[in-house]
XYZ file of C-alpha atoms in Angstrom:
701
model
C -24.527 -17.205 47.039
C -22.313 -15.859 44.439
C -23.711 -13.348 42.321
C -23.222 -13.408 38.253
C -23.519 -10.977 35.902
C -23.763 -10.985 31.990
C -21.450 -8.744 30.053
C -20.921 -8.433 26.143
C -17.182 -8.262 25.907
C -15.298 -8.431 22.631
C -18.103 -9.598 20.418
C -19.028 -12.264 22.976
C -21.301 -12.983 25.959
C -19.268 -13.500 29.030
C -21.105 -14.568 32.237
C -19.039 -13.071 34.948
C -19.252 -14.488 38.460
C -17.133 -14.248 41.452
C -13.855 -14.783 39.727
C -14.874 -15.910 36.391
C -17.098 -16.325 33.152
C -18.972 -19.196 31.761
C -18.137 -20.022 27.948
C -18.236 -23.222 25.980
C -14.342 -23.437 25.526
C -12.494 -26.360 27.038
C -11.068 -25.314 30.531
C -7.492 -25.993 29.366
C -7.722 -23.439 26.558
C -9.323 -20.698 28.666
C -7.972 -18.457 31.043
C -9.112 -19.484 34.535
C -10.474 -15.943 35.328
C -12.622 -15.776 32.369
C -14.750 -19.066 32.943
C -16.608 -19.886 36.370
C -14.492 -21.206 38.667
C -16.259 -24.532 39.337
C -14.534 -25.071 42.563
C -15.827 -25.890 46.171
C -17.052 -22.427 47.495
C -16.094 -20.687 44.326
C -12.474 -20.533 45.883
C -9.723 -19.409 43.118
C -8.899 -22.342 41.304
C -5.145 -22.103 42.106
C -4.385 -25.503 40.410
C -5.678 -24.124 36.937
C -3.940 -20.767 37.349
C -0.405 -19.873 35.492
C 1.374 -17.132 35.785
C 0.623 -16.345 31.634
C -3.024 -15.851 33.034
C -2.517 -12.683 35.115
C -1.521 -10.021 32.354
C -4.763 -10.971 30.172
C -6.855 -10.917 33.138
C -5.540 -7.619 34.726
C -6.170 -6.367 31.020
C -9.591 -7.705 30.880
C -10.531 -6.439 34.209
C -9.490 -3.098 33.501
C -11.150 -2.828 30.232
C -14.219 -4.338 32.079
C -14.265 -1.668 34.986
C -13.795 1.261 32.101
C -16.739 0.108 30.410
C -18.708 0.111 33.832
C -17.446 3.712 34.294
C -18.653 4.609 30.931
C -21.933 3.385 31.690
C -22.179 5.503 34.548
C -20.891 8.640 32.982
C -23.247 8.145 30.009
C -26.001 7.361 31.753
C -28.520 10.105 30.495
C -30.441 9.859 33.780
C -30.021 12.549 36.625
C -27.368 11.305 38.974
C -28.817 9.091 41.829
C -27.223 6.750 44.681
C -28.109 3.679 42.916
C -27.187 4.763 39.615
C -23.794 6.490 40.380
C -22.871 5.653 43.879
C -23.713 2.140 43.929
C -22.859 1.445 40.473
C -19.374 2.713 41.016
C -19.005 0.648 44.150
C -19.966 -2.434 42.016
C -17.661 -1.739 39.352
C -14.101 -3.260 39.105
C -15.271 -6.803 40.052
C -12.971 -9.004 37.800
C -10.340 -6.716 38.276
C -10.605 -6.817 42.023
C -10.778 -10.692 41.803
C -7.429 -10.684 39.960
C -5.579 -8.507 42.004
C -6.621 -10.032 45.303
C -5.387 -13.670 43.746
C -2.360 -12.256 42.319
C -0.914 -9.941 45.253
C -1.391 -12.642 47.404
C 0.622 -15.065 45.651
C 3.043 -12.255 44.753
C 3.498 -12.015 48.665
C 3.452 -15.868 49.731
C 4.468 -17.883 46.720
C 6.358 -15.459 44.057
C 8.722 -16.410 41.592
C 10.571 -14.579 38.964
C 7.758 -14.415 36.459
C 5.669 -12.963 39.090
C 8.067 -10.030 40.454
C 8.106 -9.245 36.521
C 4.328 -9.032 35.962
C 4.367 -7.215 39.445
C 6.746 -4.617 38.222
C 4.888 -4.342 34.860
C 1.309 -4.217 36.092
C 1.630 -2.137 39.223
C 2.170 1.228 37.570
C -0.657 0.163 34.856
C -2.815 -0.127 37.834
C -1.920 2.810 39.306
C -2.724 4.636 36.114
C -6.061 2.914 35.801
C -6.861 4.047 39.283
C -5.935 7.700 38.428
C -8.360 7.629 35.386
C -11.343 6.765 37.280
C -10.444 9.048 40.355
C -9.423 11.810 38.185
C -12.492 11.552 35.659
C -14.079 14.815 35.516
C -17.542 13.670 34.360
C -17.684 10.889 37.079
C -16.801 13.282 39.934
C -19.420 15.537 38.550
C -22.169 12.728 38.935
C -20.868 11.925 42.385
C -20.596 15.506 43.629
C -23.959 15.953 42.532
C -25.446 13.088 44.650
C -23.149 14.379 47.520
C -24.551 17.947 47.150
C -28.037 16.688 47.736
C -27.533 13.880 50.318
C -29.303 15.352 53.196
C -32.382 15.121 50.983
C -32.062 11.820 49.816
C -33.063 9.611 52.572
C -30.116 7.681 52.931
C -29.379 4.685 55.425
C -26.325 5.209 57.530
C -24.337 3.018 55.701
C -25.287 4.471 52.154
C -24.390 8.031 53.629
C -21.112 6.689 54.898
C -20.226 5.248 51.515
C -21.245 8.496 49.724
C -19.101 10.725 51.628
C -16.332 8.623 51.478
C -16.397 8.338 47.795
C -16.581 11.912 47.621
C -13.904 13.058 49.520
C -11.817 10.044 48.393
C -12.053 11.677 44.951
C -11.325 15.242 46.287
C -7.958 13.494 48.349
C -7.016 11.833 45.104
C -6.832 14.982 43.057
C -10.565 15.514 41.673
C -10.264 19.182 41.986
C -7.023 19.985 40.791
C -6.390 21.671 37.456
C -5.115 19.685 34.596
C -1.223 20.458 34.884
C -1.457 19.278 38.596
C -3.389 16.073 37.667
C -0.806 15.083 34.992
C 2.017 15.478 37.777
C -0.196 13.638 40.352
C -0.573 10.727 37.545
C 2.984 10.565 37.328
C 3.832 10.512 41.022
C 1.442 7.697 41.489
C 2.833 5.356 38.766
C 6.119 5.805 39.899
C 5.417 5.020 43.601
C 3.523 1.994 42.548
C 6.959 0.705 40.830
C 9.028 1.779 43.667
C 7.212 -0.075 46.046
C 7.478 -3.272 44.161
C 11.194 -2.561 43.662
C 11.491 -1.949 47.334
C 9.882 -5.376 48.057
C 11.893 -7.011 45.474
C 14.988 -6.051 46.774
C 14.291 -6.779 50.336
C 13.273 -10.215 49.556
C 16.494 -10.670 47.315
C 18.698 -9.561 50.519
C 16.860 -11.727 53.052
C 17.030 -14.760 50.905
C 20.536 -14.158 50.027
C 22.239 -14.264 53.492
C 23.060 -17.737 54.945
C 25.201 -18.179 58.200
C 26.761 -21.379 57.537
C 28.476 -23.479 60.634
C 30.669 -26.096 60.249
C 32.164 -26.332 63.410
C 29.908 -28.054 65.837
C 31.370 -26.114 68.974
C 29.898 -22.877 67.183
C 26.471 -24.419 68.348
C 27.090 -24.496 71.771
C 24.424 -23.132 73.634
C 21.630 -23.754 71.196
C 18.714 -26.424 72.174
C 18.690 -29.557 70.151
C 15.640 -28.522 68.522
C 17.278 -25.233 67.047
C 20.138 -27.283 65.864
C 17.754 -29.898 64.081
C 15.891 -27.306 62.381
C 19.419 -25.695 60.977
C 20.368 -28.993 59.816
C 17.177 -29.313 58.113
C 17.864 -26.056 56.597
C 21.375 -27.042 55.426
C 20.096 -30.188 53.630
C 17.504 -28.280 51.682
C 20.203 -25.864 50.582
C 22.334 -28.673 49.403
C 25.027 -28.379 51.863
C 26.603 -31.247 53.499
C 27.572 -31.421 57.292
C 26.799 -28.334 58.271
C 23.799 -25.980 59.929
C 22.563 -22.991 58.428
C 20.895 -20.119 59.914
C 19.021 -17.247 58.122
C 17.722 -13.923 58.847
C 14.037 -15.150 58.727
C 13.077 -14.550 62.298
C 12.003 -18.229 63.238
C 15.682 -18.952 62.436
C 17.475 -15.950 63.527
C 15.734 -14.965 66.993
C 16.467 -18.796 68.654
C 20.266 -18.286 67.599
C 20.419 -14.753 69.153
C 18.663 -15.863 72.237
C 20.966 -18.885 72.901
C 24.023 -19.458 70.833
C 27.257 -18.551 73.034
C 29.456 -17.413 70.091
C 29.012 -14.053 70.382
C 30.786 -13.046 66.992
C 28.661 -14.992 65.412
C 25.461 -13.481 67.021
C 26.899 -10.223 65.794
C 27.322 -11.386 62.277
C 23.821 -12.624 62.043
C 21.987 -9.594 63.560
C 24.328 -7.358 61.708
C 23.350 -9.407 58.407
C 19.334 -8.569 59.230
C 19.887 -4.772 59.867
C 21.964 -4.059 56.902
C 19.453 -5.673 54.230
C 19.006 -3.177 51.700
C 21.863 -1.133 52.716
C 24.692 -2.884 51.067
C 25.596 -0.726 48.177
C 24.842 -3.699 45.752
C 22.406 -4.225 43.387
C 19.637 -4.572 46.061
C 20.328 -1.374 47.432
C 17.240 0.306 49.043
C 18.193 3.702 50.008
C 17.756 5.317 46.874
C 14.487 3.870 46.320
C 13.010 4.853 49.884
C 14.306 8.133 49.264
C 12.586 8.739 46.107
C 9.482 7.380 47.679
C 9.569 9.864 50.616
C 10.157 12.665 48.220
C 7.730 12.051 45.906
C 5.163 11.655 48.827
C 5.927 15.245 50.219
C 5.422 16.442 46.563
C 2.203 14.599 46.435
C 0.987 16.142 49.652
C 2.098 19.201 48.855
C 0.199 19.192 45.486
C -3.122 18.082 46.867
C -2.808 21.141 49.549
C -1.482 19.306 52.635
C 1.365 20.599 55.105
C 3.091 17.281 54.703
C 2.284 13.644 53.959
C 1.438 12.732 57.346
C -1.649 15.324 57.248
C -2.643 14.120 54.193
C -2.515 10.469 55.477
C -3.966 11.099 58.904
C -7.173 13.292 57.728
C -9.395 10.379 57.657
C -8.130 8.164 60.071
C -9.076 7.824 63.771
C -5.919 9.705 65.038
C -6.852 12.564 62.873
C -3.696 14.428 63.047
C 0.053 13.900 63.582
C -0.107 15.940 66.804
C -2.397 13.510 68.128
C -0.112 10.742 66.992
C 2.621 12.280 68.429
C 1.235 12.954 71.632
C 0.597 9.136 72.248
C 4.064 8.168 70.795
C 5.993 10.622 72.918
C 3.912 9.498 76.221
C 4.701 6.038 75.929
C 8.305 7.035 74.576
C 8.774 8.725 77.758
C 7.507 5.743 79.927
C 9.478 3.085 78.038
C 13.060 4.612 77.516
C 13.681 4.341 81.490
C 12.236 0.943 81.631
C 14.677 -0.156 78.834
C 17.480 1.659 80.357
C 16.894 -0.642 83.731
C 16.998 -3.752 81.598
C 20.271 -2.694 79.875
C 21.721 -2.404 83.653
C 20.472 -5.595 84.779
C 21.831 -7.556 81.696
C 25.347 -5.583 82.145
C 25.338 -6.872 85.439
C 24.951 -10.301 84.442
C 27.792 -9.940 81.922
C 30.094 -8.247 84.315
C 29.494 -10.969 87.066
C 30.361 -13.563 84.074
C 33.554 -11.602 83.540
C 32.554 -10.943 79.991
C 34.563 -7.464 79.682
C 32.455 -6.091 77.393
C 29.397 -3.539 77.019
C 25.981 -5.063 76.059
C 25.149 -4.716 72.121
C 22.374 -5.183 70.291
C 23.090 -8.524 69.295
C 23.589 -9.556 73.104
C 20.232 -8.291 73.825
C 18.242 -11.589 73.533
C 20.893 -14.024 74.708
C 21.318 -11.894 78.160
C 17.516 -11.286 78.199
C 17.212 -14.773 78.385
C 19.619 -15.168 80.919
C 17.529 -12.392 83.194
C 14.343 -14.051 82.390
C 15.682 -17.514 83.805
C 17.144 -15.917 86.881
C 13.955 -13.630 87.585
C 11.264 -15.660 86.732
C 12.811 -19.417 86.077
C 11.096 -19.324 82.756
C 12.778 -20.981 79.386
C 11.060 -20.571 76.226
C 12.440 -24.190 75.610
C 10.106 -25.324 78.608
C 7.086 -23.864 76.779
C 7.691 -24.916 73.031
C 6.764 -28.207 73.788
C 3.191 -27.037 74.963
C 2.609 -24.753 71.615
C 2.475 -27.571 68.768
C 1.322 -25.608 65.786
C -1.858 -27.514 65.495
C -2.583 -27.469 69.204
C -2.595 -23.475 68.853
C -4.417 -23.173 66.020
C -7.009 -25.290 67.712
C -6.677 -22.911 70.486
C -7.592 -19.868 68.210
C -10.673 -21.791 66.896
C -11.820 -22.604 70.487
C -11.917 -18.732 71.390
C -13.740 -18.054 68.340
C -16.099 -20.619 69.179
C -16.481 -19.547 72.755
C -17.086 -15.772 71.681
C -18.971 -16.331 68.441
C -20.060 -19.825 68.149
C -17.823 -20.430 65.173
C -16.883 -24.147 64.243
C -14.103 -25.231 61.733
C -13.896 -28.210 59.405
C -10.929 -28.940 57.565
C -11.618 -29.162 53.889
C -9.438 -32.137 51.903
C -8.906 -31.821 48.154
C -9.125 -28.076 47.702
C -7.246 -26.014 45.337
C -4.388 -24.184 47.322
C -2.140 -21.271 46.698
C 0.706 -23.608 47.778
C 0.745 -27.089 49.215
C 1.779 -26.253 52.778
C -1.864 -24.661 53.103
C -4.444 -25.890 55.383
C -8.124 -25.190 54.351
C -11.016 -24.785 56.833
C -14.858 -24.276 56.159
C -16.231 -21.785 59.036
C -19.654 -22.430 60.229
C -22.156 -20.097 62.443
C -23.153 -21.299 65.719
C -26.769 -22.398 63.821
C -24.583 -24.567 61.361
C -24.904 -22.107 58.494
C -21.688 -21.493 56.437
C -19.942 -18.440 57.127
C -16.559 -18.371 55.239
C -13.385 -20.185 54.141
C -10.286 -19.450 55.813
C -6.502 -20.695 54.256
C -3.584 -20.741 56.833
C -0.043 -20.999 55.502
C 2.449 -21.241 58.433
C 5.970 -21.635 57.587
C 9.016 -19.741 55.916
C 9.979 -20.177 52.357
C 12.241 -18.552 49.896
C 9.062 -17.514 47.823
C 7.345 -15.814 50.990
C 8.011 -12.412 51.920
C 8.652 -12.158 55.860
C 6.333 -11.323 58.427
C 2.698 -12.338 58.971
C -0.401 -10.990 57.545
C -4.226 -11.969 56.719
C -5.988 -11.036 53.498
C -9.022 -11.865 51.490
C -9.236 -13.866 48.159
C -12.988 -12.413 48.384
C -14.217 -9.806 50.811
C -18.192 -10.431 52.170
C -20.936 -8.056 50.476
C -24.399 -7.444 49.232
C -23.571 -5.112 46.635
C -25.722 -6.759 44.173
C -28.480 -7.644 46.101
C -26.939 -11.250 46.892
C -24.961 -12.503 49.660
C -21.006 -12.967 48.968
C -19.495 -14.947 51.481
C -15.804 -14.228 52.588
C -12.671 -16.314 51.649
C -9.879 -15.263 53.884
C -6.219 -15.950 53.597
C -3.737 -16.070 56.738
C 0.030 -16.245 56.311
C 2.523 -16.526 58.788
C 6.576 -17.493 59.015
C 6.614 -19.658 62.129
C 9.353 -22.238 63.257
C 9.284 -25.379 61.249
C 8.895 -29.074 61.819
C 12.151 -31.292 61.884
C 12.493 -35.413 61.192
C 11.813 -35.554 65.043
C 9.299 -32.764 66.182
C 6.449 -31.109 64.753
C 6.346 -27.453 64.575
C 6.745 -26.317 67.971
C 6.007 -22.582 68.332
C 7.632 -20.109 70.710
C 4.939 -17.951 73.037
C 5.673 -15.022 70.433
C 4.622 -17.147 67.459
C 1.542 -18.500 69.579
C 0.556 -15.076 70.247
C 1.160 -13.984 66.396
C -1.221 -16.699 65.240
C -4.025 -15.430 67.650
C -3.263 -11.774 66.363
C -3.698 -12.771 62.629
C -6.447 -14.692 63.257
C -8.236 -11.404 64.702
C -7.925 -10.141 61.445
C -9.446 -13.113 59.943
C -12.466 -12.725 62.260
C -12.800 -9.013 61.010
C -13.145 -10.459 57.421
C -15.331 -13.459 58.116
C -18.088 -11.712 60.553
C -18.090 -8.955 58.136
C -21.980 -7.998 57.550
C -21.651 -5.067 55.174
C -23.951 -4.306 51.635
C -20.975 -2.345 49.880
C -17.629 -3.731 48.464
C -16.240 -0.414 49.321
C -14.862 -0.247 52.836
C -12.525 2.154 54.723
C -9.408 0.611 56.478
C -7.177 2.302 58.962
C -4.305 0.900 60.682
C -4.990 2.702 63.729
C -8.177 1.083 64.256
C -7.742 -1.929 61.917
C -5.544 -3.506 64.448
C -8.028 -3.807 67.174
C -9.515 -6.774 66.242
C -6.228 -8.653 65.746
C -4.715 -7.574 68.898
C -7.504 -8.246 71.110
C -7.219 -11.618 70.049
C -3.750 -11.899 71.673
C -5.343 -11.088 74.936
C -6.896 -14.610 74.656
C -3.945 -16.439 73.954
C -2.395 -16.114 77.365
C -5.543 -16.204 79.345
C -4.981 -19.092 81.885
C -8.249 -20.706 81.306
C -7.376 -20.741 77.528
C -3.894 -22.055 77.826
C -5.598 -24.924 79.603
C -7.403 -26.093 76.746
C -4.705 -25.729 74.015
C -1.540 -25.693 75.435
C -1.077 -29.435 75.347
C 2.209 -31.400 75.381
C 2.782 -32.581 71.858
C 3.988 -36.072 73.071
C 1.882 -36.580 75.981
C -1.130 -34.523 75.402
C -1.063 -33.196 79.110
C -2.008 -29.862 79.572
C 0.560 -27.305 80.326
C 1.177 -26.857 84.292
C -0.163 -24.453 86.517
C 3.455 -23.641 87.342
C 4.341 -22.592 84.063
C 1.027 -20.650 83.501
C 2.159 -18.818 86.696
C 5.428 -18.002 85.208
C 4.059 -16.735 82.085
C 1.716 -14.505 84.038
C 4.478 -13.432 86.522
C 6.754 -12.453 83.596
C 4.047 -10.344 81.855
C 6.100 -7.124 82.246
C 9.571 -8.895 81.571
C 11.445 -7.124 78.596
C 8.726 -4.628 78.094
C 11.287 -1.594 77.917
C 12.900 -3.268 74.898
C 9.638 -4.436 73.417
C 7.983 -0.918 73.506
C 11.158 0.966 72.521
C 11.855 -0.912 69.483
C 8.201 -0.384 68.071
C 8.042 3.016 69.131
C 11.599 4.028 67.372
C 10.192 2.567 64.169
C 6.880 4.240 64.505
C 8.563 7.655 65.298
C 10.955 7.413 62.660
C 7.991 6.844 60.015
C 6.261 9.749 61.378
C 9.262 11.959 61.196
C 10.062 11.086 57.529
C 6.426 12.013 56.767
C 6.481 15.064 58.399
C 9.320 16.490 55.754
C 7.501 19.705 54.159
C 9.586 19.861 51.033
C 11.662 17.558 48.999
C 15.315 17.167 50.241
C 18.420 15.519 49.129
C 17.498 12.851 51.506
C 20.565 10.593 52.952
C 18.534 7.863 54.632
C 21.401 6.502 56.965
C 22.319 10.206 58.277
C 18.322 11.047 58.757
C 17.800 8.030 60.714
C 20.743 8.293 62.842
C 20.462 12.097 63.505
C 16.758 11.314 64.462
C 17.404 8.097 66.739
C 20.189 10.342 68.525
C 17.654 13.283 69.027
C 15.044 11.363 70.611
C 17.727 9.248 72.689
C 17.224 5.703 71.657
C 19.907 3.625 73.317
C 22.750 1.982 71.119
C 21.630 -1.392 72.635
C 18.506 -1.417 70.872
C 18.017 -1.484 67.324
C 14.426 -0.071 65.851
C 12.332 -2.608 64.859
C 12.671 -1.555 61.481
C 15.467 0.315 60.158
C 14.630 2.441 56.564
C 15.931 0.142 54.045
C 13.801 -2.771 55.260
C 10.797 -0.960 56.426
C 8.387 -2.561 54.160
C 5.454 -1.428 56.248
C 5.880 2.497 55.012
C 6.519 1.727 51.336
C 2.660 0.744 51.457
C -0.498 1.334 53.505
C 1.389 1.776 56.814
C 3.272 4.887 55.565
C 2.519 7.477 58.365
C 0.696 4.745 59.767
C 2.964 2.302 61.797
C 1.799 4.197 64.944
C -1.421 2.314 64.158
C -0.346 -0.955 66.282
C 0.402 1.655 68.952
C -2.956 3.272 68.861
C -4.896 0.111 68.531
C -3.028 -1.255 71.599
C -4.995 1.379 73.564
C -8.157 0.300 71.929
C -7.448 -3.238 72.619
C -6.522 -3.413 75.890
C -9.445 -0.832 76.626
C -11.911 -3.465 74.838
C -10.485 -6.429 76.507
C -11.185 -4.721 79.980
C -14.689 -4.882 79.115
C -14.282 -8.335 79.132
C -12.358 -8.673 82.435
C -15.432 -6.380 83.781
C -17.772 -9.247 83.284
C -16.217 -12.624 82.177
C -13.499 -13.780 79.651
C -16.204 -15.164 77.535
C -19.094 -12.937 78.411
C -21.923 -13.585 75.884
C -23.457 -9.884 75.920
C -19.993 -8.307 75.424
C -18.819 -10.696 72.754
C -21.970 -10.050 70.820
C -21.346 -6.365 71.095
C -17.943 -6.496 70.132
C -19.039 -8.548 67.003
C -22.219 -5.959 66.039
C -20.333 -2.787 66.688
C -16.748 -3.732 65.809
C -16.449 -6.878 63.520
C -19.668 -6.667 61.399
C -19.561 -3.141 60.520
C -15.965 -2.584 60.391
C -15.122 -0.425 57.262
C -18.535 1.044 57.167
C -19.014 3.550 59.481
C -17.120 6.232 61.547
C -14.226 4.564 63.971
C -15.169 6.567 66.988
C -18.893 5.864 66.291
C -18.172 2.265 66.421
C -15.869 2.244 69.192
C -18.602 4.409 71.376
C -21.301 1.829 70.712
C -19.165 -0.845 71.816
C -17.550 0.608 74.903
C -19.940 3.619 75.740
C -17.385 6.260 75.944
C -13.972 7.124 74.282
C -11.032 5.124 74.797
C -8.737 5.337 77.750
C -5.157 4.265 77.950
C -4.858 3.445 81.442
C -5.418 -0.108 80.626
C -2.583 -0.277 78.220
C -0.348 1.385 80.544
C -1.173 -0.785 83.280
C -1.024 -4.009 81.436
C 2.348 -2.737 80.138
C 3.714 -2.112 83.503
C 4.245 1.554 82.496
C 2.166 2.981 85.321
């Protein structure tokens, strides 16, 4: 069901639904956000939304919420949970709807108009949020309810919401004096604009580089499918008789893995690692330096020693010391493994008479040689079994076996991009559960990486069930004229990973719109799904040869299992280096003249990062830390402890044990964001998390 509310705005009545309002004007003449969507499942009407609709919709959304906040503040009745806390939670419905659609498109299908709107609207949204968080009359009402919380008879979800809204207001400056609040507003607006600028620069740098190969000899070593894909890229770029490789990973990594031309490998990886660091109009050094310094100032303004202390306070980790303890433990275990891997690959180079030392652009090439020599496993032997729709069906199979979900593709649906697939999701009893969009492949209008968001989140804030609409976005290997999209094993894992986030949204069962998200717990639902991606009995179901339909042979499954520890030194060190760098930036206690290249090099030298490995992210393209993963990139590792320990619960029973799956669903997925993280974990596992399963599964014990 979709809840609708009546507002009187600008002299006429608007019937506000999930993303729309009812009027008598022709649809063609009305902003799509101002009318009832009239779409299946009330999904956004992407086919009717134009760039010019967004700013008016944002402005109307902010006006709506301002009116709602005024109604709360001016209520003559004494503050109660319902008239203050629940009312605050319900506010901003239209603004939230517009924001979710806009920022989804800005990430996956942007253009110059959307980028310009984002640059304009982001600081305005930051200012709008500050007006609410720093409203003294609103905070006084929230505090009044908070102070009486023990006597109100609230249920656990209500109490959690109340405590969150109160502490959020305090953490956002509600207790600061007027002068400090003014400075905080300035900082927040500037940070919002800088984040947009960083992302725009990075997208331009990523799209701006092309490795154009015109001599067929330079393709030596590359598999036929990789060559065919590069030829297709060249054709789309309008380049005749050539092959084009880019710094998008589905294009770059196969080249680094198989291309025998070492100079070209160096050229391509260097282009990737200098993005945002070329002293041109898209340079990000000054941008990220200002972001870091503004965060230092913000943390001090709010009474915290560092931005890391500020960020981690409400998260599962709690303190920077706990984060560093985990990262240091894994760093000390992983670095010697990476050094052994260097020695093994250098031996191959020397045996071939290479006459050079292993460099970062050599790692993938010689790691693949080492994998073949040690495990007789070639990524090209695996790809035919990972056709993208088969992998998708494997994800659906696991969701069905665990939770009883089924999926039906929807035709003739409005889509955020023509490439997207859309599915209705059903519960085991056949009832509607959700809608999910899945968008798989790279394009110039899409930022890199993979992520999962929500066009609409589940809630019962107004007493009616609002069902979720999920948006899953990736950048996977594309199809060619002769073959469908054949994924690497890592890409298959990524699809399972992102679908774990989707399950977190689809199976949500909370009352209120306001939920609390943290990277160190939020990656648990996604990372645990990767465990099923390579489980032998699951591989037998979905990993089928795209031409013959034959399941993956036992021989290849055995090789996958035997090679599970392969390259783990590299895999852990590159991620941990980025996590540690993130924490080091956010451990600064005072603004400083920050040369990010010097800072980065000095720190990596200090912790002993070996020269053969480049950090997963260098500063000028570390987009995670411009937003919600600032002082939070460690979350992937922290959640790694949780996901391996959680999967061990299934290993102790069976892969699809229904009691364990139901407990994971009810204690983790359904209540995510509405309870304390440790309480959720203990309710599922019966004890606090243990690191042993992670170390064992990574071969680091």
